[in-house]
């Protein structure tokens, strides 16, 4: 444990001075810097020692869990005994889902797309085939699956795989039309190969195309059905190594499905037809249908339809079989949505989908292919959704999905993460959100119910908030590494709907997604919620459990004004801070841009971008709009998008800024207290001598895509773009300059950070007062004093005064975040008002009285005579002692890159600064001394989505959007990394494989010789020989015990390894036991047989034999 004495730190800077220092210094080894705002004002003031408990041993980075829909899905598999589902994606990821809470993410290192997935049913393993022609065997008997073996094909491309139930031999079809066989246990290729030229007839002159289907006959495991793309079907006898029969069809085959008796099979084709074949007459199909084809009047064949990409043929004991297929719709209906067709007897049901179908699977009661299948559900994997259809009810309802796969219902534009929030919030949000549940779902239990999961040791409540492009905001319960939606708020409901065709005539600055949520601010204690939208507006919401019918209050704010060509600075002419009552109609702001927006008729002025509903609006229980604040057009110039936002419930104020200036609004009195240009905020304290010059022309697009300059503002402006525009997903290359040099090129200074706190506004202050800290894109920190009415009674009537304190501090780079520590180094909570229902039925004086918490956790008396202000910019962090304004510590975080996010967070009852840098580094610094505790190159920022959504929270947790549809959570806490194994769900649970049904004497006698088929004898090395070494390369994986090392550290890892070793030993002992028993049985049988022979020939002479 390291102790820091601030007095000694200051003393150490000048040895001649016995009691202090004449300049700011650095205690973190990052190099000292004399500070414009940090001269000695604290000489001789006693400083208490602060014990910093956090060391680098407390920190470690690891991914915890991924939520949401797998991005760009390609493949689907289901284990009918374990009841778990696997989804493969184009980026090489696999998501394995079981009961709610069992959700696992794995990634192929190659990043190659997953072509196909096959479970080893009830074995706790999965085979994946990837686009780089590699097969991988995954071990699912550990919480973090790992690859046990890989097999990389060198000369042939994999097109289809099939693993028969309870077999250890995997059939692999290739693009060349050959079929190879792989031993699943050793992942070695058998020498047995079915070459395409042996499979087809010698007289055939053309290549049959790639293998598109492989399956063994349900009746006889020694027969393999091979489907080739061009329409050839071969029924191959594995024992005699020849084709039993061949069938030809003049349309390409997409899929094949067996009848469970093994006498018939069905094919789906590229012309929308289904053909049913009988093994006894393979010359032609005995039934051909085009389910969605129009029947021609003259008796001709029905017209062709779109290809049927997949068909499944499932039998039932007590009803007609189900034929389920995707595609096959008529070409004459181009607008029809993708659909799944269910044919049951004569009934045909078409289920239209919202997105294209990637794959589907029918879930059946039995894993045995030679029994009545009894289908009960269909899992349909769409491009952007996963749905499960209940087949047991005639109207085919869908199951209510328990997974959070609708995060991307509208594209996510921003996120916030709150760990250890008040425990009553989750049930309260759920109670108001549960009323919006949809009806009409199946009443059956969700069928994907495998795995096991328990809550684990982590008990604190967590909430994630996502803002979306359509203006919706979703609150999620994220406790104990799960995710469940609690409540959805539609912010667009406060505005009038835009009428189609009026877009150009209105004052919109964003054509697409005008309601997109850009920033969110939530105070969990007071339940005040605030959003800033892309169309330059801010909405303040209050939470109520009661429905109300009321008008929405709205304010309009001017934050921009056209500048003359020659600007003469006259700082003393106008008072820089007018009173709220005498607000100037227009304030000078060096906006430096000219009007390039096409106006129809008159120039747009003093009009907002959107129109708020003027009539009374019904607001259901939950978050209800209290006030809408809109920035307005000024002299033909559109309002700039908002770059910073802060709300304080105790003060009743909301502040927001953009690249033109700052606005402060009293949301209790519904008045604008301040709206002025950034330069005017300095008053006479502006540290830079800015040269008057004519405004620079900048491009302004009507679609809200603000020009990107090389100034530090550019990250914020980049965030202002329409969040759904594609170009921002894929590009993240911008040069950024230091803050000071960019002044010459751009006079705009964006407000980048705002923070309300009780602090010392000036150097000679003896007590804390209400303040607003303002950070700018040029690294300037301006402290504004807030003069609030003394009594609660006068708060609604007397005006709040905002005035400059004259204090200006500086950092390198745009300011990102503020925090305040008390004299003991404890994080000071911002003042807040304790939540009370604004529409409570009991409206007496008791409920009207506001209950304020001004200092937390310390009381007012314990604040001491000083506090520490923590300020972090995109380049460096500084800790100032207040009221002396001495810079105690400075740490230069990065020279070559810049920070995207910085948050002051609590961890293990202490506090630290967590930073995420654009070069992918995650760093933590101790507070107040700014010692580096963690610096790991974790994640290169490849697109703006990560930059826009990355956020830290308390207890060592963080998240970001890893793809447009998925949230990745991670931890930077060593303790949580150590405990992660206990928190994750088990994918594999011991389940008895159901017994095969008794086949009956006659069926056993005449039903083929399937049971006698010995694959080992046929495909093993002794019979089939070795495969060519150049054909495929075996790569051992890191699974098994090695995989555990990566999954867990310390004692837990040792325990897991010991448990696996014990399991394996137990398994081997069990096998040995069985082997011994069978040897004893065979020895006994041999002895008995020998005794019988002896008795038979006992009395015979040798010549009688």
Short mmCIF file of C-alpha atoms in Angstrom, two decimals, residues 438-768:
data_model
loop_
_atom_site.label_atom_id
_atom_site.label_comp_id
_atom_site.label_asym_id
_atom_site.label_seq_id
_atom_site.Cartn_x
_atom_site.Cartn_y
_atom_site.Cartn_z
CA UNK A 438 -47.06 -8.43 -27.04
CA UNK A 439 -49.78 -11.06 -27.07
CA UNK A 440 -50.23 -14.08 -29.32
CA UNK A 441 -47.11 -16.07 -28.46
CA UNK A 442 -47.10 -19.84 -27.99
CA UNK A 443 -47.93 -20.89 -24.43
CA UNK A 444 -45.30 -23.65 -24.50
CA UNK A 445 -41.88 -23.42 -22.83
CA UNK A 446 -38.98 -22.12 -24.94
CA UNK A 447 -37.62 -25.35 -26.53
CA UNK A 448 -33.90 -24.44 -26.51
CA UNK A 449 -33.51 -25.22 -22.83
CA UNK A 450 -30.13 -26.91 -22.50
CA UNK A 451 -27.16 -26.12 -20.26
CA UNK A 452 -27.13 -24.94 -16.67
CA UNK A 453 -26.72 -21.49 -15.19
CA UNK A 454 -26.85 -20.00 -11.71
CA UNK A 455 -26.62 -16.42 -10.48
CA UNK A 456 -23.06 -16.69 -9.15
CA UNK A 457 -21.60 -14.49 -6.45
CA UNK A 458 -22.07 -11.13 -8.19
CA UNK A 459 -25.15 -9.51 -6.70
CA UNK A 460 -25.15 -5.79 -7.48
CA UNK A 461 -27.73 -4.45 -9.97
CA UNK A 462 -26.55 -3.32 -13.41
CA UNK A 463 -28.43 -1.38 -16.07
CA UNK A 464 -27.43 -0.76 -19.68
CA UNK A 465 -29.17 1.97 -21.68
CA UNK A 466 -29.07 1.97 -25.48
CA UNK A 467 -30.11 4.91 -27.66
CA UNK A 468 -31.29 4.17 -31.19
CA UNK A 469 -31.58 5.74 -34.63
CA UNK A 470 -35.40 5.84 -34.53
CA UNK A 471 -35.39 7.86 -31.31
CA UNK A 472 -36.13 4.91 -29.03
CA UNK A 473 -34.24 4.29 -25.79
CA UNK A 474 -34.07 0.83 -24.21
CA UNK A 475 -33.28 0.10 -20.56
CA UNK A 476 -31.78 -3.38 -19.99
CA UNK A 477 -31.25 -5.37 -16.80
CA UNK A 478 -27.61 -6.45 -17.15
CA UNK A 479 -27.10 -7.98 -13.70
CA UNK A 480 -24.96 -11.14 -13.34
CA UNK A 481 -23.75 -11.12 -16.98
CA UNK A 482 -27.26 -11.61 -18.42
CA UNK A 483 -29.30 -9.12 -20.43
CA UNK A 484 -33.08 -8.62 -20.33
CA UNK A 485 -35.06 -5.68 -21.63
CA UNK A 486 -36.86 -3.75 -18.90
CA UNK A 487 -38.41 -0.73 -20.56
CA UNK A 488 -38.55 1.06 -23.90
CA UNK A 489 -39.02 4.79 -24.27
CA UNK A 490 -39.91 6.39 -27.63
CA UNK A 491 -38.52 9.93 -27.62
CA UNK A 492 -39.98 10.71 -31.06
CA UNK A 493 -43.49 10.79 -29.55
CA UNK A 494 -43.01 14.36 -28.31
CA UNK A 495 -42.75 15.61 -31.91
CA UNK A 496 -45.28 15.88 -34.69
CA UNK A 497 -44.90 13.22 -37.38
CA UNK A 498 -43.15 14.48 -40.49
CA UNK A 499 -45.50 14.39 -43.44
CA UNK A 500 -44.12 12.68 -46.54
CA UNK A 501 -43.07 15.15 -49.24
CA UNK A 502 -42.63 18.05 -46.84
CA UNK A 503 -39.03 17.22 -45.98
CA UNK A 504 -37.42 19.93 -48.09
CA UNK A 505 -39.82 22.65 -47.10
CA UNK A 506 -39.31 22.09 -43.39
CA UNK A 507 -36.38 23.08 -41.25
CA UNK A 508 -34.95 19.59 -40.88
CA UNK A 509 -31.17 19.30 -40.80
CA UNK A 510 -31.15 15.52 -40.94
CA UNK A 511 -33.08 13.80 -43.70
CA UNK A 512 -32.60 10.25 -42.45
CA UNK A 513 -33.39 9.38 -38.81
CA UNK A 514 -34.18 12.92 -37.56
CA UNK A 515 -34.95 11.53 -34.07
CA UNK A 516 -31.68 9.58 -33.62
CA UNK A 517 -30.49 9.68 -30.01
CA UNK A 518 -27.03 11.20 -29.80
CA UNK A 519 -26.33 11.53 -26.09
CA UNK A 520 -28.02 10.36 -22.90
CA UNK A 521 -27.68 11.49 -19.28
CA UNK A 522 -29.27 9.54 -16.45
CA UNK A 523 -29.33 10.22 -12.74
CA UNK A 524 -30.43 6.88 -11.20
CA UNK A 525 -31.07 8.38 -7.74
CA UNK A 526 -33.45 11.12 -8.89
CA UNK A 527 -34.60 9.12 -11.95
CA UNK A 528 -34.16 12.20 -14.13
CA UNK A 529 -33.36 11.15 -17.70
CA UNK A 530 -32.23 13.41 -20.49
CA UNK A 531 -31.55 12.80 -24.20
CA UNK A 532 -29.93 14.94 -26.87
CA UNK A 533 -31.14 14.22 -30.40
CA UNK A 534 -29.39 14.55 -33.72
CA UNK A 535 -31.78 17.36 -34.73
CA UNK A 536 -30.31 19.68 -32.07
CA UNK A 537 -32.82 19.18 -29.27
CA UNK A 538 -32.73 18.10 -25.63
CA UNK A 539 -35.63 16.38 -23.83
CA UNK A 540 -35.81 16.21 -20.01
CA UNK A 541 -37.83 13.26 -18.67
CA UNK A 542 -39.20 12.65 -15.19
CA UNK A 543 -40.28 9.23 -13.96
CA UNK A 544 -43.84 8.65 -12.76
CA UNK A 545 -45.87 5.55 -11.94
CA UNK A 546 -49.07 7.34 -12.96
CA UNK A 547 -50.53 8.01 -16.37
CA UNK A 548 -51.03 11.70 -17.18
CA UNK A 549 -52.59 13.72 -19.95
CA UNK A 550 -50.73 16.98 -20.35
CA UNK A 551 -49.13 19.42 -22.75
CA UNK A 552 -45.40 19.21 -23.35
CA UNK A 553 -43.51 22.33 -22.29
CA UNK A 554 -40.95 23.52 -24.83
CA UNK A 555 -38.24 26.19 -25.10
CA UNK A 556 -36.26 27.51 -28.02
CA UNK A 557 -32.63 28.59 -27.73
CA UNK A 558 -30.45 30.61 -30.11
CA UNK A 559 -26.87 29.44 -30.05
CA UNK A 560 -25.54 30.92 -33.27
CA UNK A 561 -25.36 34.15 -35.17
CA UNK A 562 -23.97 35.32 -38.50
CA UNK A 563 -20.63 37.09 -38.18
CA UNK A 564 -19.58 40.21 -40.04
CA UNK A 565 -16.60 39.97 -42.38
CA UNK A 566 -14.45 42.08 -40.08
CA UNK A 567 -14.72 41.38 -36.39
CA UNK A 568 -13.51 44.02 -34.01
CA UNK A 569 -12.99 42.60 -30.56
CA UNK A 570 -14.63 44.85 -28.00
CA UNK A 571 -14.66 42.70 -24.88
CA UNK A 572 -15.80 45.41 -22.50
CA UNK A 573 -18.72 46.79 -24.58
CA UNK A 574 -21.29 44.20 -23.56
CA UNK A 575 -21.28 42.44 -20.22
CA UNK A 576 -20.29 38.87 -21.05
CA UNK A 577 -22.84 37.37 -18.66
CA UNK A 578 -26.23 39.08 -18.91
CA UNK A 579 -28.76 38.30 -16.22
CA UNK A 580 -31.40 35.75 -17.03
CA UNK A 581 -33.95 38.55 -17.15
CA UNK A 582 -32.04 40.72 -19.64
CA UNK A 583 -30.87 38.03 -22.03
CA UNK A 584 -29.53 39.54 -25.23
CA UNK A 585 -31.52 38.59 -28.30
CA UNK A 586 -28.38 37.63 -30.20
CA UNK A 587 -24.92 36.96 -28.85
CA UNK A 588 -21.79 37.10 -30.88
CA UNK A 589 -20.35 33.71 -31.62
CA UNK A 590 -17.44 33.07 -33.92
CA UNK A 591 -19.30 30.42 -35.82
CA UNK A 592 -17.26 31.09 -38.93
CA UNK A 593 -19.68 29.51 -41.36
CA UNK A 594 -21.85 30.94 -44.07
CA UNK A 595 -25.28 29.92 -45.19
CA UNK A 596 -25.12 27.30 -47.90
CA UNK A 597 -28.43 25.62 -47.21
CA UNK A 598 -30.97 26.10 -49.95
CA UNK A 599 -33.90 27.99 -48.52
CA UNK A 600 -37.25 28.18 -50.12
CA UNK A 601 -38.62 31.65 -50.01
CA UNK A 602 -37.50 33.56 -46.96
CA UNK A 603 -34.34 32.84 -44.99
CA UNK A 604 -34.96 30.50 -42.09
CA UNK A 605 -34.59 32.21 -38.75
CA UNK A 606 -35.66 31.39 -35.19
CA UNK A 607 -37.35 28.15 -36.19
CA UNK A 608 -36.49 24.75 -34.68
CA UNK A 609 -35.76 21.67 -36.79
CA UNK A 610 -38.80 19.74 -35.54
CA UNK A 611 -42.17 20.74 -34.20
CA UNK A 612 -43.26 19.70 -30.70
CA UNK A 613 -46.85 18.49 -30.28
CA UNK A 614 -48.99 21.43 -29.20
CA UNK A 615 -52.00 19.44 -28.01
CA UNK A 616 -52.24 17.57 -24.68
CA UNK A 617 -50.55 14.18 -24.94
CA UNK A 618 -51.38 10.98 -23.05
CA UNK A 619 -48.25 9.77 -21.26
CA UNK A 620 -48.28 6.21 -19.88
CA UNK A 621 -46.51 5.33 -16.61
CA UNK A 622 -42.72 5.45 -16.94
CA UNK A 623 -40.63 8.27 -18.32
CA UNK A 624 -42.72 11.34 -19.20
CA UNK A 625 -41.41 14.34 -21.09
CA UNK A 626 -41.08 17.33 -18.76
CA UNK A 627 -39.43 19.80 -21.13
CA UNK A 628 -38.22 19.92 -24.74
CA UNK A 629 -35.43 22.41 -25.55
CA UNK A 630 -34.67 23.04 -29.22
CA UNK A 631 -31.89 24.99 -30.86
CA UNK A 632 -33.20 27.20 -33.65
CA UNK A 633 -31.99 28.32 -37.06
CA UNK A 634 -30.25 31.68 -36.99
CA UNK A 635 -30.16 33.85 -40.13
CA UNK A 636 -30.37 30.86 -42.45
CA UNK A 637 -27.76 28.91 -40.48
CA UNK A 638 -28.94 25.53 -39.14
CA UNK A 639 -28.29 24.78 -35.46
CA UNK A 640 -25.19 22.69 -34.80
CA UNK A 641 -25.60 19.30 -33.17
CA UNK A 642 -25.11 18.93 -29.43
CA UNK A 643 -21.69 17.77 -28.23
CA UNK A 644 -22.12 17.72 -24.44
CA UNK A 645 -24.95 17.31 -21.94
CA UNK A 646 -25.36 17.40 -18.16
CA UNK A 647 -28.36 17.50 -15.82
CA UNK A 648 -28.59 18.09 -12.11
CA UNK A 649 -31.79 17.28 -10.25
CA UNK A 650 -30.78 19.12 -7.04
CA UNK A 651 -30.13 22.36 -8.92
CA UNK A 652 -33.01 21.79 -11.36
CA UNK A 653 -30.71 22.69 -14.27
CA UNK A 654 -29.79 21.15 -17.60
CA UNK A 655 -26.71 22.33 -19.54
CA UNK A 656 -25.71 21.46 -23.07
CA UNK A 657 -23.22 22.76 -25.57
CA UNK A 658 -22.18 22.47 -29.19
CA UNK A 659 -19.39 23.90 -31.35
CA UNK A 660 -20.94 27.38 -31.06
CA UNK A 661 -21.49 27.74 -27.35
CA UNK A 662 -23.27 26.79 -24.16
CA UNK A 663 -26.87 26.87 -22.99
CA UNK A 664 -28.06 26.49 -19.39
CA UNK A 665 -31.78 25.93 -18.80
CA UNK A 666 -33.78 25.89 -15.56
CA UNK A 667 -36.15 22.94 -16.14
CA UNK A 668 -38.08 23.68 -12.94
CA UNK A 669 -39.04 27.22 -13.99
CA UNK A 670 -38.83 26.33 -17.71
CA UNK A 671 -36.56 29.30 -18.50
CA UNK A 672 -33.33 29.76 -20.42
CA UNK A 673 -30.68 31.10 -18.02
CA UNK A 674 -27.80 31.35 -20.45
CA UNK A 675 -27.08 30.88 -24.14
CA UNK A 676 -23.85 32.29 -25.44
CA UNK A 677 -20.85 31.65 -27.64
CA UNK A 678 -17.90 29.80 -26.15
CA UNK A 679 -15.58 32.81 -26.44
CA UNK A 680 -17.95 34.98 -24.42
CA UNK A 681 -17.80 32.47 -21.55
CA UNK A 682 -14.21 33.50 -20.82
CA UNK A 683 -15.03 37.16 -20.26
CA UNK A 684 -11.66 38.82 -19.75
CA UNK A 685 -10.02 35.50 -18.81
CA UNK A 686 -9.42 34.26 -22.38
CA UNK A 687 -5.84 33.01 -22.35
CA UNK A 688 -5.48 33.13 -26.12
CA UNK A 689 -5.07 36.27 -28.23
CA UNK A 690 -7.37 35.52 -31.11
CA UNK A 691 -6.91 37.55 -34.27
CA UNK A 692 -10.06 39.07 -35.76
CA UNK A 693 -10.63 37.69 -39.22
CA UNK A 694 -13.33 37.01 -41.75
CA UNK A 695 -15.28 33.86 -41.25
CA UNK A 696 -14.02 30.69 -42.93
CA UNK A 697 -16.49 29.09 -45.26
CA UNK A 698 -17.41 25.58 -44.23
CA UNK A 699 -19.59 23.08 -45.97
CA UNK A 700 -22.87 22.31 -44.27
CA UNK A 701 -24.94 19.47 -45.60
CA UNK A 702 -28.65 19.30 -45.18
CA UNK A 703 -28.29 15.67 -44.12
CA UNK A 704 -26.52 16.70 -40.96
CA UNK A 705 -23.09 15.44 -42.01
CA UNK A 706 -20.96 18.14 -40.49
CA UNK A 707 -17.62 18.88 -42.10
CA UNK A 708 -14.66 17.14 -40.50
CA UNK A 709 -11.83 19.52 -39.81
CA UNK A 710 -8.49 18.58 -38.30
CA UNK A 711 -9.39 20.18 -35.01
CA UNK A 712 -10.10 18.29 -31.78
CA UNK A 713 -13.75 19.08 -32.37
CA UNK A 714 -13.75 16.63 -35.22
CA UNK A 715 -14.41 13.54 -33.13
CA UNK A 716 -17.50 15.17 -31.68
CA UNK A 717 -18.59 16.38 -35.09
CA UNK A 718 -18.03 12.92 -36.50
CA UNK A 719 -20.34 11.62 -33.78
CA UNK A 720 -22.92 14.12 -34.94
CA UNK A 721 -23.30 12.45 -38.31
CA UNK A 722 -26.40 10.47 -39.00
CA UNK A 723 -25.56 7.47 -36.86
CA UNK A 724 -26.84 4.99 -39.39
CA UNK A 725 -24.84 6.21 -42.38
CA UNK A 726 -22.74 3.35 -43.71
CA UNK A 727 -19.51 5.23 -44.29
CA UNK A 728 -18.95 5.71 -40.58
CA UNK A 729 -19.12 1.99 -39.89
CA UNK A 730 -16.07 1.27 -41.99
CA UNK A 731 -13.76 4.27 -41.78
CA UNK A 732 -11.80 5.55 -38.87
CA UNK A 733 -8.80 7.37 -40.28
CA UNK A 734 -8.53 11.00 -39.26
CA UNK A 735 -5.56 13.09 -38.35
CA UNK A 736 -5.94 15.17 -35.23
CA UNK A 737 -3.90 18.13 -34.18
CA UNK A 738 -2.93 19.51 -30.82
CA UNK A 739 -5.52 21.84 -29.44
CA UNK A 740 -3.58 25.09 -29.43
CA UNK A 741 -2.32 25.03 -32.99
CA UNK A 742 -5.80 24.47 -34.37
CA UNK A 743 -6.98 27.87 -33.14
CA UNK A 744 -5.40 29.52 -36.11
CA UNK A 745 -7.45 27.40 -38.47
CA UNK A 746 -10.79 27.24 -36.79
CA UNK A 747 -12.30 29.72 -34.42
CA UNK A 748 -15.02 27.31 -33.30
CA UNK A 749 -14.47 25.94 -29.83
CA UNK A 750 -16.89 23.17 -29.00
CA UNK A 751 -18.15 22.50 -25.51
CA UNK A 752 -17.02 18.89 -24.99
CA UNK A 753 -17.68 18.23 -21.28
CA UNK A 754 -20.02 19.57 -18.59
CA UNK A 755 -20.22 18.73 -14.89
CA UNK A 756 -22.33 20.12 -12.05
CA UNK A 757 -20.67 19.91 -8.65
CA UNK A 758 -20.26 21.53 -5.26
CA UNK A 759 -16.74 22.95 -5.41
CA UNK A 760 -14.50 25.95 -4.75
CA UNK A 761 -15.10 28.24 -7.71
CA UNK A 762 -12.34 30.75 -6.94
CA UNK A 763 -8.93 30.68 -5.31
CA UNK A 764 -9.87 32.56 -2.17
CA UNK A 765 -13.14 30.70 -1.53
CA UNK A 766 -13.47 29.33 1.98
CA UNK A 767 -16.53 27.15 1.31
CA UNK A 768 -17.87 25.09 -1.56
#
